[in-house]
mmCIF file with all atom_site columns, C-alpha atoms in Angstrom:
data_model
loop_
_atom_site.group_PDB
_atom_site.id
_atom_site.type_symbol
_atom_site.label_atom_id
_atom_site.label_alt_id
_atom_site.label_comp_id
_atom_site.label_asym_id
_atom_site.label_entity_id
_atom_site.label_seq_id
_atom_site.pdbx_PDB_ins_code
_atom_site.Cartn_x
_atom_site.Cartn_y
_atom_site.Cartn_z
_atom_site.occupancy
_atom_site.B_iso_or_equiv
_atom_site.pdbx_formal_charge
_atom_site.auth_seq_id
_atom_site.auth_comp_id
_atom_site.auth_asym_id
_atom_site.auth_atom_id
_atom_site.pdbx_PDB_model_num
ATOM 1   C CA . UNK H 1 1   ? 64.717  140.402 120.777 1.00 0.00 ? 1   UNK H CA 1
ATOM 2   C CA . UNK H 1 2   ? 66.859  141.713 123.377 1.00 0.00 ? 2   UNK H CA 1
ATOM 3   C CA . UNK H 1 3   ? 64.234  145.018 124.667 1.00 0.00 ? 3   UNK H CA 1
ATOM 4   C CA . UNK H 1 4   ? 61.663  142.047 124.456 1.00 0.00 ? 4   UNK H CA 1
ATOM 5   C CA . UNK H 1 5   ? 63.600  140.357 127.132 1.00 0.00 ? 5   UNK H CA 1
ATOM 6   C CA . UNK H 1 6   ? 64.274  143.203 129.347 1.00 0.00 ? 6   UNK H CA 1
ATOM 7   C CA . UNK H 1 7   ? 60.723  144.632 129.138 1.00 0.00 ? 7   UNK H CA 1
ATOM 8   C CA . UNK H 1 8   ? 59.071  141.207 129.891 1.00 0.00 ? 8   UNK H CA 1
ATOM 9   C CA . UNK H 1 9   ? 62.077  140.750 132.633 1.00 0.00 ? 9   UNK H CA 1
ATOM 10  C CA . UNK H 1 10  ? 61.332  143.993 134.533 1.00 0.00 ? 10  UNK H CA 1
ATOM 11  C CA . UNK H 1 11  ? 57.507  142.505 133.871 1.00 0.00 ? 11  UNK H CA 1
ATOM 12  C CA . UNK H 1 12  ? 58.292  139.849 136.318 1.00 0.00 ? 12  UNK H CA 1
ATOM 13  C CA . UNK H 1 13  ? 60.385  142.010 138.585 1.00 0.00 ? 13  UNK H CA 1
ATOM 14  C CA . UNK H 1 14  ? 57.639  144.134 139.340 1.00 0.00 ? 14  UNK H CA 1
ATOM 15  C CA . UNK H 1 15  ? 55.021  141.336 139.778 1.00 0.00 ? 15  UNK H CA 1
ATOM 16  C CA . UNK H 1 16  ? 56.915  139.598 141.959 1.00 0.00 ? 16  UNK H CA 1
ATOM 17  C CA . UNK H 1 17  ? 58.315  142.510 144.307 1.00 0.00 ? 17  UNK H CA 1
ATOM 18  C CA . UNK H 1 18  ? 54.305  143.672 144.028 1.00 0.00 ? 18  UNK H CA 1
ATOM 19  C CA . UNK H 1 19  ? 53.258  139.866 145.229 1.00 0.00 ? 19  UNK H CA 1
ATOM 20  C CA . UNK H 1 20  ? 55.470  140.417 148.145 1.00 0.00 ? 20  UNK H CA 1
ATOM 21  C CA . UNK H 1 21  ? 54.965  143.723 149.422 1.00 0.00 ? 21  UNK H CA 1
ATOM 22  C CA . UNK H 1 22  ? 51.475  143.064 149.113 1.00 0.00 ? 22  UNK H CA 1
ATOM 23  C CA . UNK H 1 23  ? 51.741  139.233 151.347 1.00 0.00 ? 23  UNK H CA 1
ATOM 24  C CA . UNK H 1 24  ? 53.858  141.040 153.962 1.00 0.00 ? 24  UNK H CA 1
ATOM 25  C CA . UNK H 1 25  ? 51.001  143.955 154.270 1.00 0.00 ? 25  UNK H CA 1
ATOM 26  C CA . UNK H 1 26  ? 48.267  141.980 154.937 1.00 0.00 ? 26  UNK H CA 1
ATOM 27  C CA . UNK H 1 27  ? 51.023  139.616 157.460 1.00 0.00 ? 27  UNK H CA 1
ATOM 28  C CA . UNK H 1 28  ? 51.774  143.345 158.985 1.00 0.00 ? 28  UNK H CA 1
ATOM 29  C CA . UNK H 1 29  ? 47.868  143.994 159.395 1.00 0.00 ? 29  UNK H CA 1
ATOM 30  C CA . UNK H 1 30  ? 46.928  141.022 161.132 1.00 0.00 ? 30  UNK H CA 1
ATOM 31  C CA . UNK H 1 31  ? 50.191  141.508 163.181 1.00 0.00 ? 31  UNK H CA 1
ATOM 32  C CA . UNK H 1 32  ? 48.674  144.791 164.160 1.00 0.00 ? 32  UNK H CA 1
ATOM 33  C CA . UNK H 1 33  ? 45.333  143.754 165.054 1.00 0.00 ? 33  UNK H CA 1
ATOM 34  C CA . UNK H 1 34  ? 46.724  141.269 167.561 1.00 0.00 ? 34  UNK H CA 1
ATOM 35  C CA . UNK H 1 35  ? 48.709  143.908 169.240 1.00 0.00 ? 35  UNK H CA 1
ATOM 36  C CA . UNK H 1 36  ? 46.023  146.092 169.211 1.00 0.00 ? 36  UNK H CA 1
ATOM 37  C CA . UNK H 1 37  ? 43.985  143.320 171.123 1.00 0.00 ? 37  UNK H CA 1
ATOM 38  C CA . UNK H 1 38  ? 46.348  143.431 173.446 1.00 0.00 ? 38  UNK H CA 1
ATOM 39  C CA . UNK H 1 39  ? 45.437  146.814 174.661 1.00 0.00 ? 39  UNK H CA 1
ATOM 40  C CA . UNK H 1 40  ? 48.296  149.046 173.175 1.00 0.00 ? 40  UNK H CA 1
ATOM 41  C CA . UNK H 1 41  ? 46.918  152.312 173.036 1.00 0.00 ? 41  UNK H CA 1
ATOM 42  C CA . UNK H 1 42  ? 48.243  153.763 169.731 1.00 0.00 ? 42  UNK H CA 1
ATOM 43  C CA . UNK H 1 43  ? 47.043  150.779 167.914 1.00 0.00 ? 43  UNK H CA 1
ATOM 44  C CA . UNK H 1 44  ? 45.749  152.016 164.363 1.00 0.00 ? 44  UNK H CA 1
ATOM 45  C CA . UNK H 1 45  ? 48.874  154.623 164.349 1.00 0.00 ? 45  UNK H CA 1
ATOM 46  C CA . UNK H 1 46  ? 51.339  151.398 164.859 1.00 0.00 ? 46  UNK H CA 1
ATOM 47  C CA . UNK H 1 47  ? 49.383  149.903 162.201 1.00 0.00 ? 47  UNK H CA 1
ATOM 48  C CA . UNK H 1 48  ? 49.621  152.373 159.581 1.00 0.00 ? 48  UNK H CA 1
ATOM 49  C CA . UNK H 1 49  ? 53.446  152.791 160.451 1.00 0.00 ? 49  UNK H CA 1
ATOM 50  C CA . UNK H 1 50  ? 54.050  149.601 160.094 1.00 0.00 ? 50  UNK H CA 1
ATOM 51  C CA . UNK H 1 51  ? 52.153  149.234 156.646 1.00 0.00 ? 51  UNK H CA 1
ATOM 52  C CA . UNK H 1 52  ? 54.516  152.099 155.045 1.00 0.00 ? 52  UNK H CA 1
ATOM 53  C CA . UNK H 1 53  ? 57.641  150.934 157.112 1.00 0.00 ? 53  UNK H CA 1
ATOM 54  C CA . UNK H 1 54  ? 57.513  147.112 156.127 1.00 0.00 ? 54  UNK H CA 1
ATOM 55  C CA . UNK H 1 55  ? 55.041  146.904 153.029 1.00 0.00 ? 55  UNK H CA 1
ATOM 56  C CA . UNK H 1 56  ? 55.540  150.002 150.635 1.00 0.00 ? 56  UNK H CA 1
ATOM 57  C CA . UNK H 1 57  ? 59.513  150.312 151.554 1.00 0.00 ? 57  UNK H CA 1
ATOM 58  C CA . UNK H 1 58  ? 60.285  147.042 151.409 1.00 0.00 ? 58  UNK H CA 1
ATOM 59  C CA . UNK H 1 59  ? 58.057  146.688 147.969 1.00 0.00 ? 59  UNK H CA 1
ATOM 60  C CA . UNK H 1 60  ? 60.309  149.525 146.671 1.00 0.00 ? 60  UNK H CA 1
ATOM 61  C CA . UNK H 1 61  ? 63.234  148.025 147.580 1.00 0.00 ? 61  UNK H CA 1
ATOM 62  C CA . UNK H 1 62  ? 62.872  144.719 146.676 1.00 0.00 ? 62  UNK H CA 1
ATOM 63  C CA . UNK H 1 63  ? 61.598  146.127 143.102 1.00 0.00 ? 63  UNK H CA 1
ATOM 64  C CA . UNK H 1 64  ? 64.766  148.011 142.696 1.00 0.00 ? 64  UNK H CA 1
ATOM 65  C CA . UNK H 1 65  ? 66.881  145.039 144.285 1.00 0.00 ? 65  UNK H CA 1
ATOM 66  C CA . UNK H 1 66  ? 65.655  142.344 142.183 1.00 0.00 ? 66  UNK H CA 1
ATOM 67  C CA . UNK H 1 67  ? 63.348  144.226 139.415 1.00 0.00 ? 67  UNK H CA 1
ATOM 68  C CA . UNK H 1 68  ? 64.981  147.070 138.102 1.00 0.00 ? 68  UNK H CA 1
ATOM 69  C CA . UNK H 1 69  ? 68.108  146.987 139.401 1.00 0.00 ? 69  UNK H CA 1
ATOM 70  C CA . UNK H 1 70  ? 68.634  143.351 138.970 1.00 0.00 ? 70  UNK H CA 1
ATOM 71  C CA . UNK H 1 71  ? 67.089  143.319 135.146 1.00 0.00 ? 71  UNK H CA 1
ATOM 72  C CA . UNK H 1 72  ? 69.180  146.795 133.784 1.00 0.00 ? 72  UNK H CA 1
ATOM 73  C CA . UNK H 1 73  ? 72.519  145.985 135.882 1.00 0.00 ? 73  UNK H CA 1
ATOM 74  C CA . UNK H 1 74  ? 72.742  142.387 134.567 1.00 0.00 ? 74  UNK H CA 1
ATOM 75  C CA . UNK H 1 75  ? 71.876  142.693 131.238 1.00 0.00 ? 75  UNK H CA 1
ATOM 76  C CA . UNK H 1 76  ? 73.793  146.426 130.474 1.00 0.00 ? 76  UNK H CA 1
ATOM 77  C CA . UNK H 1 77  ? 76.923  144.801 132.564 1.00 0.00 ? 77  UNK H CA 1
ATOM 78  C CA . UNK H 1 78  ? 76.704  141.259 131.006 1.00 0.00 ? 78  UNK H CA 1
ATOM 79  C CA . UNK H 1 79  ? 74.745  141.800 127.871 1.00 0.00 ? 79  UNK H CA 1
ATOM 80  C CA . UNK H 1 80  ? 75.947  145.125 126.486 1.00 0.00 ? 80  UNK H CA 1
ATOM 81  C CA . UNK H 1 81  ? 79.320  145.559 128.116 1.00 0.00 ? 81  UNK H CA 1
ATOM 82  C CA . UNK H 1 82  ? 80.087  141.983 126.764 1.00 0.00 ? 82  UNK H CA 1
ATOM 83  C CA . UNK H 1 83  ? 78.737  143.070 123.009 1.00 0.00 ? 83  UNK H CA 1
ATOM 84  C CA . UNK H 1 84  ? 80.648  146.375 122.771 1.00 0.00 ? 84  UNK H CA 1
ATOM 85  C CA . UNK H 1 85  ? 83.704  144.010 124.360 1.00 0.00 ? 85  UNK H CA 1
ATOM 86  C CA . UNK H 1 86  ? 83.293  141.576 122.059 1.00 0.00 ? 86  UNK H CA 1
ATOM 87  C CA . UNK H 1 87  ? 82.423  143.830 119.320 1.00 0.00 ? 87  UNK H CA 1
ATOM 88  C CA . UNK H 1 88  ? 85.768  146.012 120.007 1.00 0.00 ? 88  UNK H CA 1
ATOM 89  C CA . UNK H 1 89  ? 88.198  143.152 120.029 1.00 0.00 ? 89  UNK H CA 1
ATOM 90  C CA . UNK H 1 90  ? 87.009  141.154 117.420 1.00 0.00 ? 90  UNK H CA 1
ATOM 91  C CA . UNK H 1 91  ? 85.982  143.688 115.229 1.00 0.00 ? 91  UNK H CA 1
ATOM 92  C CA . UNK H 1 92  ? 87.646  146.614 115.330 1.00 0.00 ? 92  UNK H CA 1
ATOM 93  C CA . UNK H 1 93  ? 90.498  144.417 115.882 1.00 0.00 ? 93  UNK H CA 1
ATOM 94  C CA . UNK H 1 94  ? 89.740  142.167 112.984 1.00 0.00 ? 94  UNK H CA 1
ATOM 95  C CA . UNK H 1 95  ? 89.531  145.950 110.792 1.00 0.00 ? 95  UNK H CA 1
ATOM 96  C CA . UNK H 1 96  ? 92.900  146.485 111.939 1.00 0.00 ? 96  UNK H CA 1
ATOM 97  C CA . UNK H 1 97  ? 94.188  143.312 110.845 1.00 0.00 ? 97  UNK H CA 1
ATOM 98  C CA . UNK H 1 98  ? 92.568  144.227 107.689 1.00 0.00 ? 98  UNK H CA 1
ATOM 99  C CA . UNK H 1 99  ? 93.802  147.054 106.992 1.00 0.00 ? 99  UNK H CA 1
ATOM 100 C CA . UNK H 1 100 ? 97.395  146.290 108.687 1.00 0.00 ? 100 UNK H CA 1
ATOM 101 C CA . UNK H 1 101 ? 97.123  142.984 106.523 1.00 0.00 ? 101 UNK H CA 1
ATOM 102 C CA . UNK H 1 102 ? 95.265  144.151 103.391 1.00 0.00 ? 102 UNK H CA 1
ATOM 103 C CA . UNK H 1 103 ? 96.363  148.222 102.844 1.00 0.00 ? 103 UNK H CA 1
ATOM 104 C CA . UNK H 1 104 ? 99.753  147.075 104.167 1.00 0.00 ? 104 UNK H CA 1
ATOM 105 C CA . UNK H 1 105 ? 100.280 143.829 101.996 1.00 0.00 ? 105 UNK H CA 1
ATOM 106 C CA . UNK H 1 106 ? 98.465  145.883 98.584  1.00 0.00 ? 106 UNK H CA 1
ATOM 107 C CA . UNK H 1 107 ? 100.682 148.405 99.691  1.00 0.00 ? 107 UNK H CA 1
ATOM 108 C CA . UNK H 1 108 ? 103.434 146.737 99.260  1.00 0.00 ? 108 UNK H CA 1
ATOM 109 C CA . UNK H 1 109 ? 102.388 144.529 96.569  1.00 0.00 ? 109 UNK H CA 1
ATOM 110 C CA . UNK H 1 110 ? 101.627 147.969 94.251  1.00 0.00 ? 110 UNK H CA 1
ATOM 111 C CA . UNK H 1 111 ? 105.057 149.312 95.425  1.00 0.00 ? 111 UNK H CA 1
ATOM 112 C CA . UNK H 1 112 ? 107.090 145.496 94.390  1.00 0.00 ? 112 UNK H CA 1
ATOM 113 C CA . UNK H 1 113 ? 105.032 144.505 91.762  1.00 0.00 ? 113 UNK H CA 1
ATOM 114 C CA . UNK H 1 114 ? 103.265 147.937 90.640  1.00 0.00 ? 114 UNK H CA 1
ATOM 115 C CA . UNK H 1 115 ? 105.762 150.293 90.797  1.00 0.00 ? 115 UNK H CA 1
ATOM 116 C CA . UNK H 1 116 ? 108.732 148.237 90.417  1.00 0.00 ? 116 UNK H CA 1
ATOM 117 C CA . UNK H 1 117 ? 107.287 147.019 86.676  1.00 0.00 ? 117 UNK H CA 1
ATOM 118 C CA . UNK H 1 118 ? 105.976 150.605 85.520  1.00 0.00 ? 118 UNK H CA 1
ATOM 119 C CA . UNK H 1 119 ? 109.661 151.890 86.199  1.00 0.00 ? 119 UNK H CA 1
ATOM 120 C CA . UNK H 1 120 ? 111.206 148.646 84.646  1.00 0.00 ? 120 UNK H CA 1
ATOM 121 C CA . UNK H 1 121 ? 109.048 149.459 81.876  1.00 0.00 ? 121 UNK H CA 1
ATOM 122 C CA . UNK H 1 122 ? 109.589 153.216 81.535  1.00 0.00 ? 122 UNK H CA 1
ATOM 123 C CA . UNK H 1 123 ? 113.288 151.873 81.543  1.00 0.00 ? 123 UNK H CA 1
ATOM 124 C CA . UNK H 1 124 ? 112.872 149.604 79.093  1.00 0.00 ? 124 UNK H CA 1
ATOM 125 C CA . UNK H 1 125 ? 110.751 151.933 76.762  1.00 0.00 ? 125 UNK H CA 1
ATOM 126 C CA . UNK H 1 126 ? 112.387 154.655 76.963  1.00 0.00 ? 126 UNK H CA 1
ATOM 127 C CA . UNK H 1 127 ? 115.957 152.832 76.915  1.00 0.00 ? 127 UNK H CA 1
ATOM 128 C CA . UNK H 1 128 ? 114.349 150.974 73.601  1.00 0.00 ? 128 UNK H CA 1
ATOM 129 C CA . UNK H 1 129 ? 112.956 153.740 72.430  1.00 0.00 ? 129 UNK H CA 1
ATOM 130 C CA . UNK H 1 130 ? 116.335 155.976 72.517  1.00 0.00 ? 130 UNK H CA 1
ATOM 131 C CA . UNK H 1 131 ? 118.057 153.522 70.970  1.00 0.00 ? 131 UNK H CA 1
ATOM 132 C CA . UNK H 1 132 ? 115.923 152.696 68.240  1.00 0.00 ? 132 UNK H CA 1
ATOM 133 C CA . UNK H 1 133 ? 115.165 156.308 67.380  1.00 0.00 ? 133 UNK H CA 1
ATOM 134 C CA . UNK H 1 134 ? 119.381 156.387 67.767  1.00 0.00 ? 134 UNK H CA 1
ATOM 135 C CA . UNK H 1 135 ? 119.745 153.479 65.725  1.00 0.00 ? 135 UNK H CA 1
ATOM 136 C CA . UNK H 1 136 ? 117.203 154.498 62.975  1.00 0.00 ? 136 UNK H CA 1
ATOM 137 C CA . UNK H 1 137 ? 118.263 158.108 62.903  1.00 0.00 ? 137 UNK H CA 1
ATOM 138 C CA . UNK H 1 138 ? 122.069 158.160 62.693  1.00 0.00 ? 138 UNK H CA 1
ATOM 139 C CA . UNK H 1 139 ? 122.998 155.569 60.951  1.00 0.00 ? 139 UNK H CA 1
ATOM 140 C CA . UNK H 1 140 ? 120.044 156.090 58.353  1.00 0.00 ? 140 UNK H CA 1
ATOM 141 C CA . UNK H 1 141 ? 118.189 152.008 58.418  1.00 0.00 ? 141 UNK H CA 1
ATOM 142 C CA . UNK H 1 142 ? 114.289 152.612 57.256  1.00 0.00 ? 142 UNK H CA 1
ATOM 143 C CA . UNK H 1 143 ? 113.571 149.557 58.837  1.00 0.00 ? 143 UNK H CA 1
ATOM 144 C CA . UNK H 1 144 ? 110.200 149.884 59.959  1.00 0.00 ? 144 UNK H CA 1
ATOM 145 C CA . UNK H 1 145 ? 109.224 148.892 63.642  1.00 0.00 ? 145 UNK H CA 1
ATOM 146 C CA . UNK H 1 146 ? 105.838 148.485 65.748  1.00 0.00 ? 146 UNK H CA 1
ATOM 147 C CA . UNK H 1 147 ? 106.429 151.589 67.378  1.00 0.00 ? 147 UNK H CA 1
ATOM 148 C CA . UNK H 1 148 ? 105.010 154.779 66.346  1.00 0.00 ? 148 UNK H CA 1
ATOM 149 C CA . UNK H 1 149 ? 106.485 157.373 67.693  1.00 0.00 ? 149 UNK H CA 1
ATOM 150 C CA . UNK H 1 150 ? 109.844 156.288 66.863  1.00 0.00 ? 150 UNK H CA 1
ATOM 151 C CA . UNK H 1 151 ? 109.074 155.965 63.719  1.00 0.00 ? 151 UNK H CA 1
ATOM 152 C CA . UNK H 1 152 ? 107.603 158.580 62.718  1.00 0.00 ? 152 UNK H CA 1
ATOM 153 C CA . UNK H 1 153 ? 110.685 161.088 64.648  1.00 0.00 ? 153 UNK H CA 1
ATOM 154 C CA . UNK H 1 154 ? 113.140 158.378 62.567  1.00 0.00 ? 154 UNK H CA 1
ATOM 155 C CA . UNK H 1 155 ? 111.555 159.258 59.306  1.00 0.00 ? 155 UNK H CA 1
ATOM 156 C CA . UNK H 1 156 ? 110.949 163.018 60.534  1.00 0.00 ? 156 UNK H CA 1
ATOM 157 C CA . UNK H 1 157 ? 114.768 163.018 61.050  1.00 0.00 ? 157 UNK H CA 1
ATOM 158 C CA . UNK H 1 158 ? 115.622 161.358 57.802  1.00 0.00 ? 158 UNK H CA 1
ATOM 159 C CA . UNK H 1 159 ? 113.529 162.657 55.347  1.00 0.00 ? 159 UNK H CA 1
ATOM 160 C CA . UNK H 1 160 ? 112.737 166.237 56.262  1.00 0.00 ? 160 UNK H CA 1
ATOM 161 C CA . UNK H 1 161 ? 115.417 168.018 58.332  1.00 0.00 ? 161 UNK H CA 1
ATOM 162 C CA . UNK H 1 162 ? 118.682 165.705 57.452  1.00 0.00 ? 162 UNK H CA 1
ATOM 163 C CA . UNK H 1 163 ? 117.559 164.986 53.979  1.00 0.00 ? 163 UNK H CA 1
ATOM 164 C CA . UNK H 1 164 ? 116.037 168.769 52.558  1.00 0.00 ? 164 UNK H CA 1
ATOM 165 C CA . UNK H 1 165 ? 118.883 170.775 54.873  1.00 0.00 ? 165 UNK H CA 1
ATOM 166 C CA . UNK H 1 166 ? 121.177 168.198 53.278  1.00 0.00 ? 166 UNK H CA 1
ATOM 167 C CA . UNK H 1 167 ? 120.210 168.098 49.775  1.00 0.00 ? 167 UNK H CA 1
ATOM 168 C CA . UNK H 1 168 ? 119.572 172.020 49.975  1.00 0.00 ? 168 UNK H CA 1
ATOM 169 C CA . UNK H 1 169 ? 123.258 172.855 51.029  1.00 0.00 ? 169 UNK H CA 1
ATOM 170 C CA . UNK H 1 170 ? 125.066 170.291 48.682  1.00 0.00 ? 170 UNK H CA 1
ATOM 171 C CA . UNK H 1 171 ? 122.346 171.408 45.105  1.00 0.00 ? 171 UNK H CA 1
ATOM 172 C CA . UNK H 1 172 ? 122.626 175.718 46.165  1.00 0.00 ? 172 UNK H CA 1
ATOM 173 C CA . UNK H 1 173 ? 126.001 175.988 47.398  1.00 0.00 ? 173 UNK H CA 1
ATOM 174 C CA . UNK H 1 174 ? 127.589 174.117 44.989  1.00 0.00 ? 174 UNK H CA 1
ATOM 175 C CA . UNK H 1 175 ? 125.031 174.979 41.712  1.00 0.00 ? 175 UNK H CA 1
ATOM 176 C CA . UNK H 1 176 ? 125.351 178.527 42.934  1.00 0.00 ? 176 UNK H CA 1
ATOM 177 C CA . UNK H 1 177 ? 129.473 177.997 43.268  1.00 0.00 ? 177 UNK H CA 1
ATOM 178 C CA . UNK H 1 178 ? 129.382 175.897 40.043  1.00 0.00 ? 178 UNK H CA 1
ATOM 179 C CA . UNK H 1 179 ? 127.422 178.534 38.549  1.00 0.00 ? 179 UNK H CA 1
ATOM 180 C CA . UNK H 1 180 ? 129.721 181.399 39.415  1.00 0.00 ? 180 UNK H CA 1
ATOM 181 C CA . UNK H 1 181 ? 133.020 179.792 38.820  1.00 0.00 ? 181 UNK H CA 1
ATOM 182 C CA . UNK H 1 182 ? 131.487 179.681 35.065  1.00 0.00 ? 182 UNK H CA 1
ATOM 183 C CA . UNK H 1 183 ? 130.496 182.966 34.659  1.00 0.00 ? 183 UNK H CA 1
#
């Protein structure tokens, strides 16, 4: 929408600064021919000179005064420069107070919230853990709890290595010092 503008801007730019260069030549002619009436003798030179000097330089610079100029200057310093302006503070701005607002505040919600509760829990588990494994193990309960892997050391530590080194000590030692005291 915006190039539509400027094209059909610069349009009217040129039309115009054509409209006038062209009323001021034919103003610069019939200037001429009066003088020339008048007897001056370089009369068609003048006239020519005068066509270039007032019609075709003053149609070039009015085009770039008010056409060209005018059109790109107003729109790149008021359209454009206002955008990116605009653009820059309120958006890159409003990313900034996203990410100083959002990153910082999930930030430090992981880190209160997040963090905080996965080492409460691993302090907790492993606290729970320890001392159910403790309380299972040493003093010998086969109560049976939810967790697995306490369990299954507990019984580990009961049945295999405490109960088989146990039961192996107290039936060879003594069968084999029963056995010799006999003999």
């Amino acid at each position: 929408m915006k190039h539509v503008l400027i094209t059909s801007m610069l349009a009217i730019g040129l039309g115009c600064g054509t409209a006038v260069a062209q009323t001021q030549q034919t103003e610069s002619q019939s200037g001429a021919d009066a003088n020339c009436a008048s007897g001056q003798a370089d009369c068609q030179g003048g006239s020519k000179m005068g066509d270039q000097a007032q019609g075709k330089a003053k149609m070039q610079t009015d085009e770039q005064a008010q056409g060209k100029a005018g059109a790109s200057t107003d729109q790149q310093a008021q359209g454009k420069a206002k955008l990116k302006t605009d653009e820059q503070a309120q958006g890159k701005a409003g990313t900034t107070d996203q990410q100083a607002q959002g990153k910082a505040k999930l930030k430090t919600d992981e880190q209160a919230q997040g963090k905080a509760g996965t080492t409460d829990q691993q302090t907790q588990d492993k606290t729970k853990l320890k001392t159910d494994e403790q309380a299972q193990g040493k003093a010998g309960t086969t109560d049976q709890q939810a967790q697995g892997k306490a369990k299954m050391q507990t019984d580990e530590q009961a049945q295999g290595k405490a109960g088989t080194t146990t039961d192996q000590q107290a039936e060879g030692k003594a069968k084999m010092q029963t056995d010799e005291q006999a003999q």
